[in-house]
Short mmCIF file of C-alpha atoms and ligand atoms in Angstrom, two decimals:
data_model
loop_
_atom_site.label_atom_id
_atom_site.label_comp_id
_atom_site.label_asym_id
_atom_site.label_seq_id
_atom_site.Cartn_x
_atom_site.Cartn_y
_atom_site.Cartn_z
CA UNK A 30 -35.09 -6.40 33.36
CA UNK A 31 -32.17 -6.93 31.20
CA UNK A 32 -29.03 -4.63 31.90
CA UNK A 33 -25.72 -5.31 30.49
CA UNK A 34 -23.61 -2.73 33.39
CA UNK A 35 -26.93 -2.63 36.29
CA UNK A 36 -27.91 -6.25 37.75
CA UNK A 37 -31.10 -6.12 38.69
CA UNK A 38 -32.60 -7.78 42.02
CA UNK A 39 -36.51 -7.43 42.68
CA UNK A 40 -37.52 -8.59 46.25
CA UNK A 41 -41.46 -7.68 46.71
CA UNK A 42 -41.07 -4.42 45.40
CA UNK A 43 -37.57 -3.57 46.90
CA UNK A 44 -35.09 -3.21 43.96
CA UNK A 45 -31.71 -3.41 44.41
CA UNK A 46 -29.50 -1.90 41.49
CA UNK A 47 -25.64 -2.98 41.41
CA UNK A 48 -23.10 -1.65 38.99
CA UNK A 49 -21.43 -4.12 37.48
CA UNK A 50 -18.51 -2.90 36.10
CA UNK A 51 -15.44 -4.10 39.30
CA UNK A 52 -12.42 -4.60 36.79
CA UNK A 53 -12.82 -0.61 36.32
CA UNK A 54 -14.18 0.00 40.49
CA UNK A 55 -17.84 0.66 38.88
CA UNK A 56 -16.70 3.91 37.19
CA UNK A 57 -19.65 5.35 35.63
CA UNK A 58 -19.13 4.78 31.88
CA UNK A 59 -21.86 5.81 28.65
CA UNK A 60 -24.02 2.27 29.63
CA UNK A 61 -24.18 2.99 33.13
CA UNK A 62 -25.60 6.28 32.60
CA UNK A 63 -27.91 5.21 29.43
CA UNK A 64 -28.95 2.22 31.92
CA UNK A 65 -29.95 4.55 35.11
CA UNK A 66 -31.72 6.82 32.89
CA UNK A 67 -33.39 4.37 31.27
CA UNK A 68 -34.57 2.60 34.65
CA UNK A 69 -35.34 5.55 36.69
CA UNK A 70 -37.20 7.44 33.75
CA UNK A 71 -39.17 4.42 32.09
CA UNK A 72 -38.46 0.65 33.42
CA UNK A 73 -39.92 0.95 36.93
CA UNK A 74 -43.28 1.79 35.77
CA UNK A 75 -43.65 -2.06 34.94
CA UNK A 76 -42.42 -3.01 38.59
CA UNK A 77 -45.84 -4.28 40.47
CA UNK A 78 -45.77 -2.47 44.06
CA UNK A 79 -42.33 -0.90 43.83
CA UNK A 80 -41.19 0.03 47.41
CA UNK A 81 -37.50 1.35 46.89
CA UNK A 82 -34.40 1.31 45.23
CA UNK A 83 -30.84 0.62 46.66
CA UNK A 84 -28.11 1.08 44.69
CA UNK A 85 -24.97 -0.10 45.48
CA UNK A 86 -21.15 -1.35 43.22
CA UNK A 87 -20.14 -4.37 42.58
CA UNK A 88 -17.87 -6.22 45.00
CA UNK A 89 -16.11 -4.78 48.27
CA UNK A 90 -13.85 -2.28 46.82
CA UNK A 91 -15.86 0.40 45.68
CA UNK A 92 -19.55 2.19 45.42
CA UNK A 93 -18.20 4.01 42.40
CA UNK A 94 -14.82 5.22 41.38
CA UNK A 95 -16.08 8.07 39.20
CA UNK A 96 -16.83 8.93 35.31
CA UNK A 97 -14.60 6.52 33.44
CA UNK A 98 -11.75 8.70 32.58
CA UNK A 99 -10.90 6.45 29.72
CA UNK A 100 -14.08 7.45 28.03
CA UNK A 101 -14.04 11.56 28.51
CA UNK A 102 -10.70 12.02 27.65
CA UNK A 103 -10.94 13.42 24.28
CA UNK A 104 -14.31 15.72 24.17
CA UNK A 105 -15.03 18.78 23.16
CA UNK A 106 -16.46 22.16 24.97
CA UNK A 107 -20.49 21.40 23.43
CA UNK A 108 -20.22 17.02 23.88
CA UNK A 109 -18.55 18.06 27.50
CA UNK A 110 -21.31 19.90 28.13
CA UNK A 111 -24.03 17.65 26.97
CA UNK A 112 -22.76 14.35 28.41
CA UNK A 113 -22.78 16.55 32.07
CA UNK A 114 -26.41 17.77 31.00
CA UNK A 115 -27.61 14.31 30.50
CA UNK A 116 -25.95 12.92 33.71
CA UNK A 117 -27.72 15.75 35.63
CA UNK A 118 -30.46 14.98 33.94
CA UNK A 119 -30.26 11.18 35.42
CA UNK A 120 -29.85 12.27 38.57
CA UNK A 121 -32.42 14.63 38.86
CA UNK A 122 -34.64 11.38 38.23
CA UNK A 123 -33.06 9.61 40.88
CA UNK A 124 -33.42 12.16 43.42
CA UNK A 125 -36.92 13.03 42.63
CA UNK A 126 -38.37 9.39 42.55
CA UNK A 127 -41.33 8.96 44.41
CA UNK A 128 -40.23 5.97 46.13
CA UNK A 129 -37.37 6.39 48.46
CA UNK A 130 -33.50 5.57 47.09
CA UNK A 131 -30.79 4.88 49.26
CA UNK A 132 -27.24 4.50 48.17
CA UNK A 133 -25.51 1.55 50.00
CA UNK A 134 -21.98 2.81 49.87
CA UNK A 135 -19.31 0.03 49.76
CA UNK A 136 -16.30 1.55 49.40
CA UNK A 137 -14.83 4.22 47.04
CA UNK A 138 -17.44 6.68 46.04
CA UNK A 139 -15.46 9.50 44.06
CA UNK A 140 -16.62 12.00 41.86
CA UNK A 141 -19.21 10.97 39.82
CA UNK A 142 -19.98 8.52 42.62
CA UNK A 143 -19.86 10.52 45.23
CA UNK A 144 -22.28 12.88 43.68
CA UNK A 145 -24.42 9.43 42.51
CA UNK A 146 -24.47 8.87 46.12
CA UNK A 147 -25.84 12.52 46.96
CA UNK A 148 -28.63 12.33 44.48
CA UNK A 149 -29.70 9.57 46.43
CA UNK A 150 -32.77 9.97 49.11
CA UNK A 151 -30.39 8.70 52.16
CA UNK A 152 -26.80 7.43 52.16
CA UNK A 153 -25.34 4.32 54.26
CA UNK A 154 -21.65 3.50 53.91
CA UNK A 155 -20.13 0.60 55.05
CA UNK A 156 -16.59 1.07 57.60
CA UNK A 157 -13.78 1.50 54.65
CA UNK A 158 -15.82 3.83 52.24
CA UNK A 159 -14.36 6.62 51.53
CA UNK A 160 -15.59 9.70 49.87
CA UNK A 161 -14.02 12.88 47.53
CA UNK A 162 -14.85 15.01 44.44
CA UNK A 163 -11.28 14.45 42.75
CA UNK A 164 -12.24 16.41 39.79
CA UNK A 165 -9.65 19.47 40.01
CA UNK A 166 -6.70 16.60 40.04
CA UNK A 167 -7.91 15.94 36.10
CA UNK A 168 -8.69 19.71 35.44
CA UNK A 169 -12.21 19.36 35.68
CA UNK A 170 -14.87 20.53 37.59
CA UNK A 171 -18.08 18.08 38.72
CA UNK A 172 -20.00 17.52 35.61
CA UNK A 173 -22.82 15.38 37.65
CA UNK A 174 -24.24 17.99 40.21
CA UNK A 175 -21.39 18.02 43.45
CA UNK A 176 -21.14 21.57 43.30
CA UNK A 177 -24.59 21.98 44.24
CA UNK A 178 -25.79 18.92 46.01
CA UNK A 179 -22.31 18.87 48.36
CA UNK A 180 -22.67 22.71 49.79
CA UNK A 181 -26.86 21.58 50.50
CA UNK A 182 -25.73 18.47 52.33
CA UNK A 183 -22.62 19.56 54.31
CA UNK A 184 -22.62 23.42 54.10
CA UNK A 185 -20.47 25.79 51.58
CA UNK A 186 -17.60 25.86 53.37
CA UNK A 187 -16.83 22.66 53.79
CA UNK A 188 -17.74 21.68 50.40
CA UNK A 189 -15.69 24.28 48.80
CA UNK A 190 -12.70 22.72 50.61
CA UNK A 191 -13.26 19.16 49.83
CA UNK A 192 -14.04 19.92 46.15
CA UNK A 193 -10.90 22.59 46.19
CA UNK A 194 -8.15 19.82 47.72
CA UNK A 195 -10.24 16.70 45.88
CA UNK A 196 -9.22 15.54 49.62
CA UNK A 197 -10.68 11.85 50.46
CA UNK A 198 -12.98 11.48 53.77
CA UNK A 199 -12.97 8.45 55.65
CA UNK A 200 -16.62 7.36 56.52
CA UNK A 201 -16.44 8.71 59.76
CA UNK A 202 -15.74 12.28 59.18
CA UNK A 203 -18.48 11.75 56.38
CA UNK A 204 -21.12 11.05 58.45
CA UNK A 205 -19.79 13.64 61.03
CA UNK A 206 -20.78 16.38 58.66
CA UNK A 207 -23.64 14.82 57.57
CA UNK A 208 -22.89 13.65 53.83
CA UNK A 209 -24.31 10.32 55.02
CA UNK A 210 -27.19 8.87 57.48
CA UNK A 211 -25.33 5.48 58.64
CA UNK A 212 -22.26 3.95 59.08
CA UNK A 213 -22.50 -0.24 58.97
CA UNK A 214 -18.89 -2.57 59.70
CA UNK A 215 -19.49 -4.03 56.09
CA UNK A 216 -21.44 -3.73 52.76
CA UNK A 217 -23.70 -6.92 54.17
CA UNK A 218 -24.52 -4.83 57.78
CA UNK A 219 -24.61 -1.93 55.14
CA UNK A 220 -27.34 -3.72 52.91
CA UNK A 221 -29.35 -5.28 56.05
CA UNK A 222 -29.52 -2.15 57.30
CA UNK A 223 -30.92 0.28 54.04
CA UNK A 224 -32.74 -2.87 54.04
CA UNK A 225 -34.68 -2.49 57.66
CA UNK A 226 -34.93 1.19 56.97
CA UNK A 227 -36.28 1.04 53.65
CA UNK A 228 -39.20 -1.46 54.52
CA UNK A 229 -40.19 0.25 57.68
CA UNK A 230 -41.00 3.53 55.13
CA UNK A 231 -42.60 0.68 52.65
CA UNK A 232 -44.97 0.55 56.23
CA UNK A 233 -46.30 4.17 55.67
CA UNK A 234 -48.87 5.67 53.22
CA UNK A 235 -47.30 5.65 49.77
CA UNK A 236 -48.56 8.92 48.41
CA UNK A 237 -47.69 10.52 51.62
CA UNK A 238 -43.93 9.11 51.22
CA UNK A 239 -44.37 10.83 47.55
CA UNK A 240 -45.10 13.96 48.25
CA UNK A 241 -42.63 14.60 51.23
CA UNK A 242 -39.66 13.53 49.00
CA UNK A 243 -41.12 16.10 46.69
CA UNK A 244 -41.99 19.17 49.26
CA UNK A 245 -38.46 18.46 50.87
CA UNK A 246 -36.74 18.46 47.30
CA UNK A 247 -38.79 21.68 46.70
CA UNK A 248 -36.86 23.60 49.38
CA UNK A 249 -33.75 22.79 47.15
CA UNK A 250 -35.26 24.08 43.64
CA UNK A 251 -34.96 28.06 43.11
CA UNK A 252 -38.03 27.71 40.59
CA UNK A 253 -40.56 26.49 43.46
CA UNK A 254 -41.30 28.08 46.76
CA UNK A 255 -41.52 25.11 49.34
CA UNK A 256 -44.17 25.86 51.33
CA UNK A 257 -46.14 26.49 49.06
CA UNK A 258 -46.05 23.08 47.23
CA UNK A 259 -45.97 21.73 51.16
CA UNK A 260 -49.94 23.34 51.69
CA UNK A 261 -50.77 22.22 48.48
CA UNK A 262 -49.51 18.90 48.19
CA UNK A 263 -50.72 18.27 52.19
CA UNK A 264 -54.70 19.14 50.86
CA UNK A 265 -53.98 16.51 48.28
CA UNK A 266 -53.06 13.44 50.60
CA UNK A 267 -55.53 15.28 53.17
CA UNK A 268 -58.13 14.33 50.94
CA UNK A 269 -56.45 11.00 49.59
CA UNK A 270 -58.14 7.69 50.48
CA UNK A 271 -54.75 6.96 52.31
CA UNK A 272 -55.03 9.29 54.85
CA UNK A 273 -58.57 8.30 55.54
CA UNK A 274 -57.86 4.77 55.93
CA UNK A 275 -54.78 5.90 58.21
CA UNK A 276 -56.95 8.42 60.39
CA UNK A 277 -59.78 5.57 61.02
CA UNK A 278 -57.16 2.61 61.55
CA UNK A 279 -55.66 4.81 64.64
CA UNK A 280 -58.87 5.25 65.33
CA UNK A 281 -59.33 1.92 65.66
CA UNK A 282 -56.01 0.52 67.21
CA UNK A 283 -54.91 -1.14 63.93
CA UNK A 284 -52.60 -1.35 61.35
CA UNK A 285 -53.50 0.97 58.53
CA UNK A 286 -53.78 -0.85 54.79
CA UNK A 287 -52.92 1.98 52.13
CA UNK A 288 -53.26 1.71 48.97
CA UNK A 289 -51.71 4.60 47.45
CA UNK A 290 -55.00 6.49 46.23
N1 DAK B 6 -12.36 5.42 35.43
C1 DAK B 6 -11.86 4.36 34.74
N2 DAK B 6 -11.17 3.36 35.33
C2 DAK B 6 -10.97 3.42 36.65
C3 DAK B 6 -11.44 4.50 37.43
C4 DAK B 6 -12.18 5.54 36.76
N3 DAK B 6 -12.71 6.58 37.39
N4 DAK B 6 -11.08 4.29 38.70
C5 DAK B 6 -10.40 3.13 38.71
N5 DAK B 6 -10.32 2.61 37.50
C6 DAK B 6 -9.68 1.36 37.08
C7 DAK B 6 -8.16 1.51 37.09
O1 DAK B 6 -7.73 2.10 35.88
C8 DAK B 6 -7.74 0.07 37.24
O2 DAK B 6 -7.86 -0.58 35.97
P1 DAK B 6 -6.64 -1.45 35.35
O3 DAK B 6 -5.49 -0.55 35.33
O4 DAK B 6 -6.51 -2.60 36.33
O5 DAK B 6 -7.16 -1.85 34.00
C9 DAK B 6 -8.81 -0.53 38.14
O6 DAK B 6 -9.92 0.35 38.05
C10 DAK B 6 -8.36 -0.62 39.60
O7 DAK B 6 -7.94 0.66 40.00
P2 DAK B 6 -6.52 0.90 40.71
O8 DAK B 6 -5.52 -0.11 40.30
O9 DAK B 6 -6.18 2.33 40.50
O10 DAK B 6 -6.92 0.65 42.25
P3 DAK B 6 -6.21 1.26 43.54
O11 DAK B 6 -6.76 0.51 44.70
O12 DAK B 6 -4.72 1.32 43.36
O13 DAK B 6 -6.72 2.77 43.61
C11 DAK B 6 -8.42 4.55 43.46
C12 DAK B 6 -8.09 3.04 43.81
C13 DAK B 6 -9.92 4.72 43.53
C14 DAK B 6 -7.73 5.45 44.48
C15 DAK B 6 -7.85 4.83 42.03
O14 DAK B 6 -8.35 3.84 41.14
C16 DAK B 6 -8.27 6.16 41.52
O15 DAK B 6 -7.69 7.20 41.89
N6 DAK B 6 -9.23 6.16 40.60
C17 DAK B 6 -9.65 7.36 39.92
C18 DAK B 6 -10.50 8.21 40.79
C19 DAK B 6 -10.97 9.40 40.04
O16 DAK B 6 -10.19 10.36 39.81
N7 DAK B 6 -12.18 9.32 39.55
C20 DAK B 6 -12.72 10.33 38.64
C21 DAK B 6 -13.33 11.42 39.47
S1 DAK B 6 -13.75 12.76 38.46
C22 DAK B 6 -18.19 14.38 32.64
C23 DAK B 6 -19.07 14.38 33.69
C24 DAK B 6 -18.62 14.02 34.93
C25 DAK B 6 -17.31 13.68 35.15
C26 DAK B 6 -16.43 13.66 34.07
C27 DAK B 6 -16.86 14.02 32.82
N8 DAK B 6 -18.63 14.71 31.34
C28 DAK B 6 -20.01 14.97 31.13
C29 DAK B 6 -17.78 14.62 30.20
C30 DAK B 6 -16.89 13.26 36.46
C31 DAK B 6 -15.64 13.09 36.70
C32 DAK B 6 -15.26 12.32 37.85
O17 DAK B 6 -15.95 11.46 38.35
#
């Protein structure tokens, strides 16, 4: 897979997807977005036995830095809008992928990349990252989903605060409140570990893996009522050749060999 902002890594079905962009910290400019659209709506359907995604920025200094402000400068009130619609848009792929994504957080993650991070399934950050929704120091709100996704992950007060002040959190306090699963000394520990996590998962039933990312995103979407996609969706893998093969190999004191049907 060609990108010309993403590299693209493929090791037995675990992808990792860099931005590429460290002269400008990985801000998210009109390729990025075009490019995570573009692989989270149509290019992994060619991957053979895709596992999981990581993404993760370019070199030490930073996840992502934001929206490039160079580029959203000069809109107006309807291409505003619609640029935020299609970001939301590529996020709402991300976080409803049916194989797990975890943002590796390596430094700065800021706005637009803090809110990247959130649409992620899980969140590690390495020691110096450091998080913030700095949108009301550029007279903005968030255009990419933070005033929704940040009050689900670390409650409405606190959210309101950090996305009134555009205050930066060390890693610490981060994880403290619960915006992110893992703290790692450095982006390699960081990687390792999203690494270990992400094939122990790659271990489990694959449909089963789908469909709890889905009834757990459920509880967060006004338009479904959770439990009832949980009963439904748990009489489809009931019946799934998965959970047979599961049932019998602990039946038998073996490893179970899904195969996702
Ligand atoms: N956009 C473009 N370039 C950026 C950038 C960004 N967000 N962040 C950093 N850079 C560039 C800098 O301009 C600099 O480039 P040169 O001047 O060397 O050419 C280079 O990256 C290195 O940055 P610094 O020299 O500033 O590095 P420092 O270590 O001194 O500072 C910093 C690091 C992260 C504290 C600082 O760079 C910074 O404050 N960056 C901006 C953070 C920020 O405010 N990000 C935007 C958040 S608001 C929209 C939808 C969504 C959004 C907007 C519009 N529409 C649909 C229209 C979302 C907005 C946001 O994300």
């Amino acid at each position: 897979m060609n990108y010309d902002a993403l590299l693209y890594e493929n090791n037995e079905g675990h992808i990792t997807l860099t931005i590429n962009r460290p002269q400008a910290l990985n801000a998210i400019n009109k390729t990025v977005m075009t490019e995570l659209n573009t692989f989270f709506g149509n290019d992994f359907k060619s991957i053979e036995g895709l596992n999981s995604v990581i993404i993760t920025g370019a070199g030490d200094k930073a996840f992502v830095a934001g929206a490039d402000i160079k580029e959203f400068a000069s809109l107006d009130a309807a291409a505003g809008s619609a640029l935020s619609k299609y970001g939301q848009d590529t996020y709402m792929l991300i976080e409803n992928f049916h194989v797990p994504v975890m943002a590796v957080v390596n430094g700065f993650a800021l706005g637009g990349g803090c809110e990247l991070a959130m649409a992620c399934h899980m969140r590690i950050a390495s020691s110096n990252a450091k998080f913030g929704q700095p949108e009301v120091n550029l007279g903005l709100i968030p255009g990419y989903g933070a005033s929704q996704r940040l009050p689900q992950l670390i409650g409405k007060s606190r959210a309101m605060e950090l996305l009134l002040t555009a205050d930066m959190i060390k890693a610490d306090e981060a994880k403290s409140i619960g915006l992110i699963n893992h703290i790692a000394e450095d982006k390699n520990d960081a990687l390792d570990l999203a690494s270990t996590i992400l094939k122990k998962i790659a271990t489990k039933g694959p449909l089963a893996v789908a469909k709890t990312i889905q009834a757990v995103n459920a509880y967060y979407d006004e338009s479904k009522d959770g439990y009832k996609v949980e009963h439904e969706e748990f009489g489809f893998c009931i019946a799934s050749e998965d959970c047979k093969e599961g049932s019998l190999a602990f039946v038998e004191k073996r490893r179970a060999v899904f195969t996702g049907k």
